[in-house]
PDB file of C-alpha atoms in Angstrom:
ATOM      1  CA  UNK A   1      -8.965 -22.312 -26.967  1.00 43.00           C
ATOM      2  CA  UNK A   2     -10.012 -18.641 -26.645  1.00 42.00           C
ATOM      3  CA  UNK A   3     -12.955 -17.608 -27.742  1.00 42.00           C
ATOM      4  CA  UNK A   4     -13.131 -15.695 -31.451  1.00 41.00           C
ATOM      5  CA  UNK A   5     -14.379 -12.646 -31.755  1.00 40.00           C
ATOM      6  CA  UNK A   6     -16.571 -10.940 -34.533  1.00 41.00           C
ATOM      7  CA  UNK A   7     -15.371  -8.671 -37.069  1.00 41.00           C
ATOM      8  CA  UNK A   8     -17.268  -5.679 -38.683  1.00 40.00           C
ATOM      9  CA  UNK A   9     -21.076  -6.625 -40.073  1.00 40.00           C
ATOM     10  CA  UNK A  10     -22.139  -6.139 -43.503  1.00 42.00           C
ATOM     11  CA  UNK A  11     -21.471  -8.325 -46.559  1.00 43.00           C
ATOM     12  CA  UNK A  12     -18.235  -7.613 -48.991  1.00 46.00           C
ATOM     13  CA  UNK A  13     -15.000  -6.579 -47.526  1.00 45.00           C
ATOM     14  CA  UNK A  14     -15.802  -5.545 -43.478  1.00 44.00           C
ATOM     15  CA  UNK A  15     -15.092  -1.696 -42.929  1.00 44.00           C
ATOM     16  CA  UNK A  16     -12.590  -1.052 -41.014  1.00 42.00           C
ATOM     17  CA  UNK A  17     -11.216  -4.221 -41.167  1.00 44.00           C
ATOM     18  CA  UNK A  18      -7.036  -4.640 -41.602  1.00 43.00           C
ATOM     19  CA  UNK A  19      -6.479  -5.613 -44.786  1.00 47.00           C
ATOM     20  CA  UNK A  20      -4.834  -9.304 -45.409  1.00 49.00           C
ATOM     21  CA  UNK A  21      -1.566  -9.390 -47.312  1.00 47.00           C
ATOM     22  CA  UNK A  22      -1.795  -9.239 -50.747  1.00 50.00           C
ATOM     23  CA  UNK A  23      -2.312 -12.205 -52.788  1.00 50.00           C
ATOM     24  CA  UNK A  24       0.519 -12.615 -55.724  1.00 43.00           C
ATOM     25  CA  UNK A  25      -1.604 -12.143 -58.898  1.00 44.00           C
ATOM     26  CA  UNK A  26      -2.308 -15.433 -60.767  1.00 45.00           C
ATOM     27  CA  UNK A  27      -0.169 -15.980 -63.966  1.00 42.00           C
ATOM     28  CA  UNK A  28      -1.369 -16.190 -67.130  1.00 39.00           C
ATOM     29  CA  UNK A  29      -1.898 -19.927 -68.545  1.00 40.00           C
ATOM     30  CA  UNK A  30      -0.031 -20.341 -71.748  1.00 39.00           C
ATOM     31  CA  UNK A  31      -1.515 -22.055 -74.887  1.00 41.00           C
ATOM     32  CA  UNK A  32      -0.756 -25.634 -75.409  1.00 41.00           C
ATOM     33  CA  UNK A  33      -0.916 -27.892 -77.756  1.00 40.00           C
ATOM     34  CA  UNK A  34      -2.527 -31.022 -77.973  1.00 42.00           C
ATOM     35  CA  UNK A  35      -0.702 -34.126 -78.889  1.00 41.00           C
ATOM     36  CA  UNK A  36      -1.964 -36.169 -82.027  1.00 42.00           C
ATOM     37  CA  UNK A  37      -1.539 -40.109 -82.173  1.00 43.00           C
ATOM     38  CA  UNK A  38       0.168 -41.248 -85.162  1.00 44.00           C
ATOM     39  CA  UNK A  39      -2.203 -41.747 -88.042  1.00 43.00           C
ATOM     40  CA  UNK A  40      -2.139 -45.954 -89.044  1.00 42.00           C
ATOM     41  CA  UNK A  41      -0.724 -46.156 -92.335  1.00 42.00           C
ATOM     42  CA  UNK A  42       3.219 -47.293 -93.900  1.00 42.00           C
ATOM     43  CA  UNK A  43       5.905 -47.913 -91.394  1.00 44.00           C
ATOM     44  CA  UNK A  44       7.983 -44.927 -90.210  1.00 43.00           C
ATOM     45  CA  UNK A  45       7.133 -42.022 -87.685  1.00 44.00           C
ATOM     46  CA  UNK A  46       3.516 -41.464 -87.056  1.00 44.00           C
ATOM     47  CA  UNK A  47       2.626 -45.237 -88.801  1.00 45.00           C
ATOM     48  CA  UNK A  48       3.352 -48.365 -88.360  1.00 44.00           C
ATOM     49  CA  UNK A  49       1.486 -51.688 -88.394  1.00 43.00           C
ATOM     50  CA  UNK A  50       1.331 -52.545 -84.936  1.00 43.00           C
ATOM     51  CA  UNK A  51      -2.481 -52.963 -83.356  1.00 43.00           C
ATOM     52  CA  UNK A  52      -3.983 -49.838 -82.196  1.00 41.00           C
ATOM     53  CA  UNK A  53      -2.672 -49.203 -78.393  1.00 40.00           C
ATOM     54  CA  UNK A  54       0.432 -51.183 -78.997  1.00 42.00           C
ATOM     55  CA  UNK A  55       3.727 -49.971 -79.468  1.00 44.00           C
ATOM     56  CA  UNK A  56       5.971 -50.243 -82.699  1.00 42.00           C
ATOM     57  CA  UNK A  57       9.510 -50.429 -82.117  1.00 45.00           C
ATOM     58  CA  UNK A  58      10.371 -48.164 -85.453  1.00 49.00           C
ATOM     59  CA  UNK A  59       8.045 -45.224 -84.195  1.00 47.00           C
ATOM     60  CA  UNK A  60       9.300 -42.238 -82.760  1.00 51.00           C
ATOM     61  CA  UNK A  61       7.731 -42.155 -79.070  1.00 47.00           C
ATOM     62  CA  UNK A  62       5.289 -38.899 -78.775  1.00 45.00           C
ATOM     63  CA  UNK A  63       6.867 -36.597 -76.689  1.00 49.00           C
ATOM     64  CA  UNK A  64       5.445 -35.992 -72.786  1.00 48.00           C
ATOM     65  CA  UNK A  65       3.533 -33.282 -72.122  1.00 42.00           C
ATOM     66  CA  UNK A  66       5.188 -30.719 -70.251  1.00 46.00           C
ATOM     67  CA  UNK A  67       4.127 -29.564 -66.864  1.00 39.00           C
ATOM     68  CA  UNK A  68       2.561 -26.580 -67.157  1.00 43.00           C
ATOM     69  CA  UNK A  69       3.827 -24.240 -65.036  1.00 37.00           C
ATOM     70  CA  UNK A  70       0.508 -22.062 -64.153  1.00 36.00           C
ATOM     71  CA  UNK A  71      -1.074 -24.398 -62.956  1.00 37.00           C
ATOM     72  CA  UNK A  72       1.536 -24.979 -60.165  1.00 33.00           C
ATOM     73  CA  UNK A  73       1.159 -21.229 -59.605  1.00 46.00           C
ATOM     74  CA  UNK A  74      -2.540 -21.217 -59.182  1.00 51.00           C
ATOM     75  CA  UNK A  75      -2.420 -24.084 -56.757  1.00 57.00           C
ATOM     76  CA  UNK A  76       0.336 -22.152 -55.188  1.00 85.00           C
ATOM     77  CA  UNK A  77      -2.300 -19.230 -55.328  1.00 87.00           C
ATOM     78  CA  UNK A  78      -5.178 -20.908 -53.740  1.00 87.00           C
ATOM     79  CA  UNK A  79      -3.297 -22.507 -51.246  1.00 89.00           C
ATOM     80  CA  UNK A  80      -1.974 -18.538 -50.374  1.00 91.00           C
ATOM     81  CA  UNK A  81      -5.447 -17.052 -50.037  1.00 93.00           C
ATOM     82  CA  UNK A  82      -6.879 -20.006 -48.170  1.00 92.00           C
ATOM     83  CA  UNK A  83      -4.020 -19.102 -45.528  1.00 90.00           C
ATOM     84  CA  UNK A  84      -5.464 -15.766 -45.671  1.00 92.00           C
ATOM     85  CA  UNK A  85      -8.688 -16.501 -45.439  1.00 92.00           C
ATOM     86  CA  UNK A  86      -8.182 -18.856 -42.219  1.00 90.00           C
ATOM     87  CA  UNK A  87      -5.995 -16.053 -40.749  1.00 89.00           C
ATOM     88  CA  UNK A  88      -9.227 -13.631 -41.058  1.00 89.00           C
ATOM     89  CA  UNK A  89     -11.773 -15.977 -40.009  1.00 89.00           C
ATOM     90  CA  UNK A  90      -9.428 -16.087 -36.993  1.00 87.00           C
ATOM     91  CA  UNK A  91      -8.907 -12.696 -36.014  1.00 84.00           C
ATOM     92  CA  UNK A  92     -12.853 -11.907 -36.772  1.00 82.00           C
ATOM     93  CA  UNK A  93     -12.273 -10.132 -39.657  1.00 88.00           C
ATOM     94  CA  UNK A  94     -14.817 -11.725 -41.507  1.00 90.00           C
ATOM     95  CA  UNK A  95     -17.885 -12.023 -39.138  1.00 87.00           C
ATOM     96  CA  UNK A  96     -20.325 -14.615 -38.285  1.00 88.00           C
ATOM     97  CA  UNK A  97     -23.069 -14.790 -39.795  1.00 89.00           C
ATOM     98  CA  UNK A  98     -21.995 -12.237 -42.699  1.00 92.00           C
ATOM     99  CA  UNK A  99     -22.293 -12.880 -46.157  1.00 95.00           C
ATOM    100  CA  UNK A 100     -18.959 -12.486 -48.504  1.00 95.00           C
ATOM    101  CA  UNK A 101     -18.555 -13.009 -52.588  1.00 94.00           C
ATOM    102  CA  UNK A 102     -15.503 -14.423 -54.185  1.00 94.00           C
ATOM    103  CA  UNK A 103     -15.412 -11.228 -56.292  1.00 94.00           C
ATOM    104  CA  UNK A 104     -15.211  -8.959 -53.629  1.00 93.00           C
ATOM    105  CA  UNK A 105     -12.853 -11.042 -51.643  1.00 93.00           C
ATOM    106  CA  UNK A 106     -10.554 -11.536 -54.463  1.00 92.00           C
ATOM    107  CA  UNK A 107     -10.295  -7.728 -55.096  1.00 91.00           C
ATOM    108  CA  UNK A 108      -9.285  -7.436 -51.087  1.00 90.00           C
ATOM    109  CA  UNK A 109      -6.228 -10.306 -51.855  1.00 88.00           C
ATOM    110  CA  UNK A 110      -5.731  -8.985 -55.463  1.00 90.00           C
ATOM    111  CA  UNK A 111      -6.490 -12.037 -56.871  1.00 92.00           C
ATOM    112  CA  UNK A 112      -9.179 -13.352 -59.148  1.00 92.00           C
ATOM    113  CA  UNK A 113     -12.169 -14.544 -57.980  1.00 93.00           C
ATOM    114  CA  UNK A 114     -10.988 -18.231 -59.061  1.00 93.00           C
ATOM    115  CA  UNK A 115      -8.703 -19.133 -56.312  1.00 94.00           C
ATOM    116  CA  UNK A 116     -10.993 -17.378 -53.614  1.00 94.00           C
ATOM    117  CA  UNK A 117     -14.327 -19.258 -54.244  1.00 94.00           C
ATOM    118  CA  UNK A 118     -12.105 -22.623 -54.490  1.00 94.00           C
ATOM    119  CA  UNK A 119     -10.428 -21.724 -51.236  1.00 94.00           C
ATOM    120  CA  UNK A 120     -13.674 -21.045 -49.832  1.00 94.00           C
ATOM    121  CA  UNK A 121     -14.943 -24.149 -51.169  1.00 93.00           C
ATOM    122  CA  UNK A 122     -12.391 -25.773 -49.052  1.00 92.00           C
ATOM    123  CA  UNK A 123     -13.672 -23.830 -45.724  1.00 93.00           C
ATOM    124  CA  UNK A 124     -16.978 -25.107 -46.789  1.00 93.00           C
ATOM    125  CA  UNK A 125     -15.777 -28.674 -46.396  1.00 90.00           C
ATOM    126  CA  UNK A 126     -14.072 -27.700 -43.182  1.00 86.00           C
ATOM    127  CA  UNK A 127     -17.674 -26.351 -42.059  1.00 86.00           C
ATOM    128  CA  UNK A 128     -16.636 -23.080 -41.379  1.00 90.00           C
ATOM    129  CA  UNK A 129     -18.646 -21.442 -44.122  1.00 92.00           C
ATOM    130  CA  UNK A 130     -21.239 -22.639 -46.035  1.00 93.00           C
ATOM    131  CA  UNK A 131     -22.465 -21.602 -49.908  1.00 94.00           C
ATOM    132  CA  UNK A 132     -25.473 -19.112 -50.350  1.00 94.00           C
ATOM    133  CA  UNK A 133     -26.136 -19.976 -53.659  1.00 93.00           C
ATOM    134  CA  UNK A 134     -26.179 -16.422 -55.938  1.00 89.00           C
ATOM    135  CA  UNK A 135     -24.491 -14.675 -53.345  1.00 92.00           C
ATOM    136  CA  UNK A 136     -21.624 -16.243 -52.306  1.00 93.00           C
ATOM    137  CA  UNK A 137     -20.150 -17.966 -48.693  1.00 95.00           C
ATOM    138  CA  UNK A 138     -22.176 -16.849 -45.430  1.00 94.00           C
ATOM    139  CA  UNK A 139     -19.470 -17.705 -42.201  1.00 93.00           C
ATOM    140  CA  UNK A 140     -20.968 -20.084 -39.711  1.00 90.00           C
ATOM    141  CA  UNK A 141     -22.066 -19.192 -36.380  1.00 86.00           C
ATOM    142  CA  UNK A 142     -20.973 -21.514 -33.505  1.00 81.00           C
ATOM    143  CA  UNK A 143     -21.606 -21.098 -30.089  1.00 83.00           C
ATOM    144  CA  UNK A 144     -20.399 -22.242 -26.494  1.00 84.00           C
ATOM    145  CA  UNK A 145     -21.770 -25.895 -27.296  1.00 89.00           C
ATOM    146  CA  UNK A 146     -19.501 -26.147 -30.318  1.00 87.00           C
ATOM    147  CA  UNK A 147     -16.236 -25.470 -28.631  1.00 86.00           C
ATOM    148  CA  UNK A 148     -17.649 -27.519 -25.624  1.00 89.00           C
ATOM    149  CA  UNK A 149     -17.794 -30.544 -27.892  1.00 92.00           C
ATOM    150  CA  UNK A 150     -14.361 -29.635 -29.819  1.00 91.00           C
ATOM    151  CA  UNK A 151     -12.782 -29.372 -26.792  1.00 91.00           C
ATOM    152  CA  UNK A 152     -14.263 -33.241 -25.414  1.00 93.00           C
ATOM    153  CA  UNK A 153     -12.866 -34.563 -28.964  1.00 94.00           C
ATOM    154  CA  UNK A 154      -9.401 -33.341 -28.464  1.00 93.00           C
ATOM    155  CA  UNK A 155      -9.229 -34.599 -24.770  1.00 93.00           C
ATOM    156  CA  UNK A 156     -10.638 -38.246 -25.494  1.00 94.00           C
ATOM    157  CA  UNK A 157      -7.876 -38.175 -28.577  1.00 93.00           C
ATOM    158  CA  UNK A 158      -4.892 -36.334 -27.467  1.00 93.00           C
ATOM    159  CA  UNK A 159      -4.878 -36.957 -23.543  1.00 94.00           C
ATOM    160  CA  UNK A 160      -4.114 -40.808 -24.044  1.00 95.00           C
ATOM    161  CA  UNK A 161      -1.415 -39.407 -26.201  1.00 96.00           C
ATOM    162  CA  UNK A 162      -0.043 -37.152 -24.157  1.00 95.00           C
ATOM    163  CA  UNK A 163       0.044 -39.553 -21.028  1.00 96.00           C
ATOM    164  CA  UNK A 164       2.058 -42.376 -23.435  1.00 96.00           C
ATOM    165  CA  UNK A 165       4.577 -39.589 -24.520  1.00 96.00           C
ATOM    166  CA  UNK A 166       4.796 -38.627 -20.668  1.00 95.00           C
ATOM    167  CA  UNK A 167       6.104 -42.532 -19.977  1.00 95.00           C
ATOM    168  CA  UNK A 168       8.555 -42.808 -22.938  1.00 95.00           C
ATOM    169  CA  UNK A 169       9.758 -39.674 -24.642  1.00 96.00           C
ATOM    170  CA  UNK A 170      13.040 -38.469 -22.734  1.00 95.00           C
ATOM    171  CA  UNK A 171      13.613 -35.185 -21.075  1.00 94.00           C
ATOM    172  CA  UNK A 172      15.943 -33.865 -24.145  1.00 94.00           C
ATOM    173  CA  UNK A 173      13.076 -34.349 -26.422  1.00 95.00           C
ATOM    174  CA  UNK A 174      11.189 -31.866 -24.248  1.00 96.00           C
ATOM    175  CA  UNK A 175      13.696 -29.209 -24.137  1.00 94.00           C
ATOM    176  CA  UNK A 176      13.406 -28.847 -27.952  1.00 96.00           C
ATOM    177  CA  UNK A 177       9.896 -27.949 -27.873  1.00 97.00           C
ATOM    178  CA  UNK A 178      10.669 -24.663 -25.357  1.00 96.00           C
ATOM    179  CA  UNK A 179      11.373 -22.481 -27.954  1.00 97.00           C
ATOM    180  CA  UNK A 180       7.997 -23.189 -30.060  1.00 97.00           C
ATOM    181  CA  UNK A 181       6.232 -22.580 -26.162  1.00 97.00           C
ATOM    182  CA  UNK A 182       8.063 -19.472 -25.536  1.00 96.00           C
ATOM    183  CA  UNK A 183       7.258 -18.549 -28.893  1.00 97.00           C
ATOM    184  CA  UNK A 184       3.131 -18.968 -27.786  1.00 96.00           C
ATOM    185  CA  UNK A 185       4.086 -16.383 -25.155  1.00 96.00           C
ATOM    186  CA  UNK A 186       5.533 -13.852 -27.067  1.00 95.00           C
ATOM    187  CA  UNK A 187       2.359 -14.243 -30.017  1.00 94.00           C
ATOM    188  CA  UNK A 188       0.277 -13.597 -26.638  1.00 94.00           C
ATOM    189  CA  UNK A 189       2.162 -10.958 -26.145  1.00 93.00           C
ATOM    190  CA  UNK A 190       0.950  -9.088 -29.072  1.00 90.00           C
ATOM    191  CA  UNK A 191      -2.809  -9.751 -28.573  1.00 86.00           C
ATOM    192  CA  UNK A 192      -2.875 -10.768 -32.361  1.00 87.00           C
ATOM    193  CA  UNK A 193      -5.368 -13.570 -32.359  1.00 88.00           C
ATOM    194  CA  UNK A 194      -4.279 -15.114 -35.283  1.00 89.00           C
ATOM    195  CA  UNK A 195      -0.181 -14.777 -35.028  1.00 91.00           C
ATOM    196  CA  UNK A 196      -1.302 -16.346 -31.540  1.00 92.00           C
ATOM    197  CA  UNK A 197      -3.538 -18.729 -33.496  1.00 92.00           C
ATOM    198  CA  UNK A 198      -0.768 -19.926 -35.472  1.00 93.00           C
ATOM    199  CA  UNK A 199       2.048 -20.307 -32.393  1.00 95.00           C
ATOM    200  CA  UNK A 200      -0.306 -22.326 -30.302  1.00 95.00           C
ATOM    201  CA  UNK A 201      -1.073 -24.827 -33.635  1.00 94.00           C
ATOM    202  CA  UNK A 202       2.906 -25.545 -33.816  1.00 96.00           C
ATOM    203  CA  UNK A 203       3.479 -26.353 -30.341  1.00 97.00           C
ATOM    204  CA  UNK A 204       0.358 -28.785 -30.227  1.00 96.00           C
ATOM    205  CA  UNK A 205       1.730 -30.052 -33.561  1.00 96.00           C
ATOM    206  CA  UNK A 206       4.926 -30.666 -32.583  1.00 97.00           C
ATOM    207  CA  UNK A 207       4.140 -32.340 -29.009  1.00 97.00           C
ATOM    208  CA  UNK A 208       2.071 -35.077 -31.222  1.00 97.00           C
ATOM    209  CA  UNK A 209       4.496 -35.373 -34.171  1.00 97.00           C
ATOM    210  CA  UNK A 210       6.734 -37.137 -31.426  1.00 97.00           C
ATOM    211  CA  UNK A 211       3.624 -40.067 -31.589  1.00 96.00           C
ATOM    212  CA  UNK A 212       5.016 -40.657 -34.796  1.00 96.00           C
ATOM    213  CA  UNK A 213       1.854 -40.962 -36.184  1.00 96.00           C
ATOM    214  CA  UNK A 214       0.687 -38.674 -39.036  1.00 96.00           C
ATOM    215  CA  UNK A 215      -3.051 -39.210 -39.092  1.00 96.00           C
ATOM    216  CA  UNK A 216      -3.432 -38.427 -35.441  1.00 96.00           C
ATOM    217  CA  UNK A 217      -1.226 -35.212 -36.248  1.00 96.00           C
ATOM    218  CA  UNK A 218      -3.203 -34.150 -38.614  1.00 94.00           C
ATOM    219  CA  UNK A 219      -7.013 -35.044 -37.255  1.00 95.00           C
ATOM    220  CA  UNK A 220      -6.084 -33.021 -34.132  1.00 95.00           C
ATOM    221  CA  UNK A 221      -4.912 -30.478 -36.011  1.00 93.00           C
ATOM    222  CA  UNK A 222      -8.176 -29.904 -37.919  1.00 91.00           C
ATOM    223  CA  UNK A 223      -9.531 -30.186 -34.426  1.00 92.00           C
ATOM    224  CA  UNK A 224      -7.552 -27.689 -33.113  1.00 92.00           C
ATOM    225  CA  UNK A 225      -8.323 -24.709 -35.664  1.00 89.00           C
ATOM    226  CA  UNK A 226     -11.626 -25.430 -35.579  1.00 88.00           C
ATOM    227  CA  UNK A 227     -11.781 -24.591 -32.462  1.00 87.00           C
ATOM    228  CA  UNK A 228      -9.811 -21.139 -33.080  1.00 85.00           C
ATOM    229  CA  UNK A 229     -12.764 -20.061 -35.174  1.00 80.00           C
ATOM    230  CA  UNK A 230     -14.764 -16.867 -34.221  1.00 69.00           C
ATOM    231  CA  UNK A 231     -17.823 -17.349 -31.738  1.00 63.00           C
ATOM    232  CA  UNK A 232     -20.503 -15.111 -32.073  1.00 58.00           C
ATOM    233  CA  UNK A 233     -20.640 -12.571 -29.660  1.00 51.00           C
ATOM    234  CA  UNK A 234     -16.769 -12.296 -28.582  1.00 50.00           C
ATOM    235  CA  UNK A 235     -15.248  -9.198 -28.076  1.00 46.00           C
ATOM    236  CA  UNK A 236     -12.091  -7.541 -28.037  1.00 43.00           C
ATOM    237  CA  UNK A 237      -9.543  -6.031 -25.453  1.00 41.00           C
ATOM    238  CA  UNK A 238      -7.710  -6.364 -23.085  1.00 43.00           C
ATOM    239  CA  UNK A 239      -9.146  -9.231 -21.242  1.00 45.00           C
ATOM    240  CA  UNK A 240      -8.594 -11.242 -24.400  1.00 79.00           C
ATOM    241  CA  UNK A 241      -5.304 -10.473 -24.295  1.00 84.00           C
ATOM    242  CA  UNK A 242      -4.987 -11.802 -20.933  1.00 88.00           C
ATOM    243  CA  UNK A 243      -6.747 -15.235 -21.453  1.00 87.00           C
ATOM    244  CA  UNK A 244      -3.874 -15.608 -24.198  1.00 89.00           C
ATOM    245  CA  UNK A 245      -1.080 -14.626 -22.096  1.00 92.00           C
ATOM    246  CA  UNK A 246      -2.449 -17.060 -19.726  1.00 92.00           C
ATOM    247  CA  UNK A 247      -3.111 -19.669 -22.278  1.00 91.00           C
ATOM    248  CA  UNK A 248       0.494 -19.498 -23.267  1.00 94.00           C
ATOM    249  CA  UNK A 249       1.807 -19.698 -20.195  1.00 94.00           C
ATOM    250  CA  UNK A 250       0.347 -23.464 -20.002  1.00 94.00           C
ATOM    251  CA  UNK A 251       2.248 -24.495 -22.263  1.00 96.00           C
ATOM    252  CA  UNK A 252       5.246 -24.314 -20.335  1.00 95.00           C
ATOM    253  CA  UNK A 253       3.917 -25.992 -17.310  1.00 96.00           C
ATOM    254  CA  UNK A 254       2.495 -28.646 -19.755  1.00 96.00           C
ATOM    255  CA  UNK A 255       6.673 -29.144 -20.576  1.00 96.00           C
ATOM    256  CA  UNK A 256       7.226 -29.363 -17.419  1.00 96.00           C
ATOM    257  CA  UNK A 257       5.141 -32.224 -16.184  1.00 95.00           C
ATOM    258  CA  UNK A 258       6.045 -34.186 -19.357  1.00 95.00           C
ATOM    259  CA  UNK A 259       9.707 -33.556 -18.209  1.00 94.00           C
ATOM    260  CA  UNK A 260       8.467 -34.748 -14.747  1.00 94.00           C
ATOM    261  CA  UNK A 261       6.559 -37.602 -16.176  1.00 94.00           C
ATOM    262  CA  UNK A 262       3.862 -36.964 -13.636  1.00 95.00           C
ATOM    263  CA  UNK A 263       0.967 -38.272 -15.784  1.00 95.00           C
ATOM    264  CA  UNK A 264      -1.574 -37.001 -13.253  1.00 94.00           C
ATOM    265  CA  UNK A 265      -0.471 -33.101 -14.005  1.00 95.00           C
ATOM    266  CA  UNK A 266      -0.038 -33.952 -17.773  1.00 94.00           C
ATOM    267  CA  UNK A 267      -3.635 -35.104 -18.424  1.00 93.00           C
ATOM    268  CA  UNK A 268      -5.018 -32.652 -15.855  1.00 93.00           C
ATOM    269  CA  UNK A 269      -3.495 -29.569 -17.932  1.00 93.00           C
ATOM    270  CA  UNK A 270      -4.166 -30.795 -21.134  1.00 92.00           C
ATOM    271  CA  UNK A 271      -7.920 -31.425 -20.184  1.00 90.00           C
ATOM    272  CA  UNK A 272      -7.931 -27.863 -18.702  1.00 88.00           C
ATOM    273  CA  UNK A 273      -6.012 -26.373 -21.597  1.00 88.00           C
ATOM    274  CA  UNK A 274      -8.647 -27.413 -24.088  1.00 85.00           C
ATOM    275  CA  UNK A 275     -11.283 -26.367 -22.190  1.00 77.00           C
ATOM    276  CA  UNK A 276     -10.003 -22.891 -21.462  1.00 64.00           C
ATOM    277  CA  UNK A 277      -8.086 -21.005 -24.157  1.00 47.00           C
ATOM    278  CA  UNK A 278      -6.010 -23.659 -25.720  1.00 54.00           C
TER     279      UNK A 278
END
C-alpha cells in the first residue's frame, strides 16, 4: 500500500480541498399511522372472544405495515456519504489529526447532518476517526508502525491463500482477472489516490473471491483499506504517482506467477506487494 497523504489543516471543510460529489438530499419521512389492536368486546371486526394474543377466525386480520420508503432512502443516503467520506480520507482531503463536525460536513455533501455523523460513526468503529465529544470526529493519525503491522496481517492471511489458489485454480480463471489489473494501471495512471484506491481493492477482492470463502473476502478487505488510509506526513507529486504506477504494475506479474503456478514467485510478490504500495 502507498502511503496517504495529508490534506489541508484546519477544522470544517479543508480549503482548497476538491469538493466530493454531492450527496442526493434526504427525503422527507411521511406521517404514519399507528395500528390499533382490536378492542375485546362482541364478535365481528375489531372483537371477538378469543384470549388476548390469539387469533379469532371471524376477525379481519390488521393490515401490515407498509415499508416506508424514506427510510430505505436514508440508508441509501448514509451508505452514499460514507463512500464519500472513505474516498476523502483516502485522497487526504480530510487530514490527520484535524477536527471535522457533521454539520459542516453535511453542508460540503448537501446532506443533513444525520447521515454524516452516522457514517462517521461507522469510521469510528473502523478506527479511522474517533468522537471529540462537543466538537465532532478528529481523523486518526497512524504512522509507519501501523501499516507495518497491516501489512504482516494481510501476509500471514492472504499468502496461504494465494499459494492454495496458485495449486488449483486453472489458467482461464486467471485471464478473467486481467482486465480488473489493467484497470489498477490505468487508475495509476491518473495519480488519483482514491480512483487508484478503489481499482487496487477489486483486484485483491476478486483474486480471494475465487477462495470461495466470504469471511476471508471480507476481513482482508477491511484490512486492505485500512491500510489505504492517510499517514501523517505524506506528500504529494510526482513520486507518488510513480510508486502507484509501480504498484500496479505488480499486479500483473502477480497473474502471471499464479498462471505459472510457481508458488515461490506468488508468495514472494504478494509479501512484497503489501509491504510496498499494495
Amino acid at each position: 500500500m502507498t502511503q496517504g497523504t495529508q490534506g489541508s489543516a484546519g477544522t470544517g471543510v479543508p480549503e482548497g480541498a476538491a469538493r466530493a460529489p454531492r450527496v442526493p438530499a434526504q427525503g422527507r419521512a411521511a406521517d404514519g399511522g399507528r395500528v390499533r389492536p382490536g378492542e375485546s368486546g362482541a364478535d365481528g371486526p375489531g372483537g371477538g372472544t378469543g384470549a388476548r394474543g390469539e387469533h379469532v377466525h371471524s376477525e379481519t386480520p390488521p393490515p401490515r405495515p407498509a415499508v416506508e420508503r424514506p427510510a430505505v432512502q436514508r440508508s441509501s443516503v448514509r451508505g452514499q456519504v460514507l463512500d464519500a467520506l472513505r474516498t476523502a480520507l483516502v485522497a487526504g482531503d480530510l487530514a490527520p489529526g484535524e477536527v471535522y463536525s457533521a454539520p459542516a460536513l453535511g453542508e460540503r455533501f448537501g446532506v443533513s447532518a444525520t447521515p454524516v455523523r452516522e457514517a462517521m460513526q461507522q469510521l469510528a468503529l473502523e478506527g479511522a476517526v474517533e468522537v471529540v465529544p462537543n466538537r465532532g470526529f478528529r481523523v486518526v493519525r497512524r504512522g509507519a508502525r501501523e501499516l507495518a503491522e497491516l501489512a504482516e496481517v494481510r501476509a500471514l492471511i492472504e499468502v496461504p491463500v494465494m499459494l492454495r489458489l496458485a495449486r488449483t485454480v486453472p489458467a482461464e480463471r486467471w485471464a478473467e482477472l486481467r482486465p480488473l489489473a489493467e484497470a489498477t494501471v490505468r487508475a495509476a495512471a491518473s495519480g488519483c489516490r482514491a480512483t487508484y484506491a478503489e481499482a487496487d481493492r477489486a483486484f485483491h477482492r476478486a483474486v480471494l473471491a475465487l477462495s470461495g470463502n466470504e469471511q476471508l473476502v471480507r476481513i482482508a478487505e477491511d484490512l486492505h483499506r485500512r491500510a489505504q488510509w492517510p499517514l501523517v506526513g505524506g506528500g504529494r507529486g510526482g513520486r507518488e504517482r510513480a510508486e502507484l504506477i509501480a504498484d500496479a504494475a505488480e499486479h500483473g506479474a502477480l497473474l502471471d506467477a499464479l498462471v505459472g503456478r510457481d508458488l515461490e514467485v506468488v508468495g514472494a510478490l504478494v509479501r512484497e506487494h503489501f509491504t510496498g504500495a499494495g
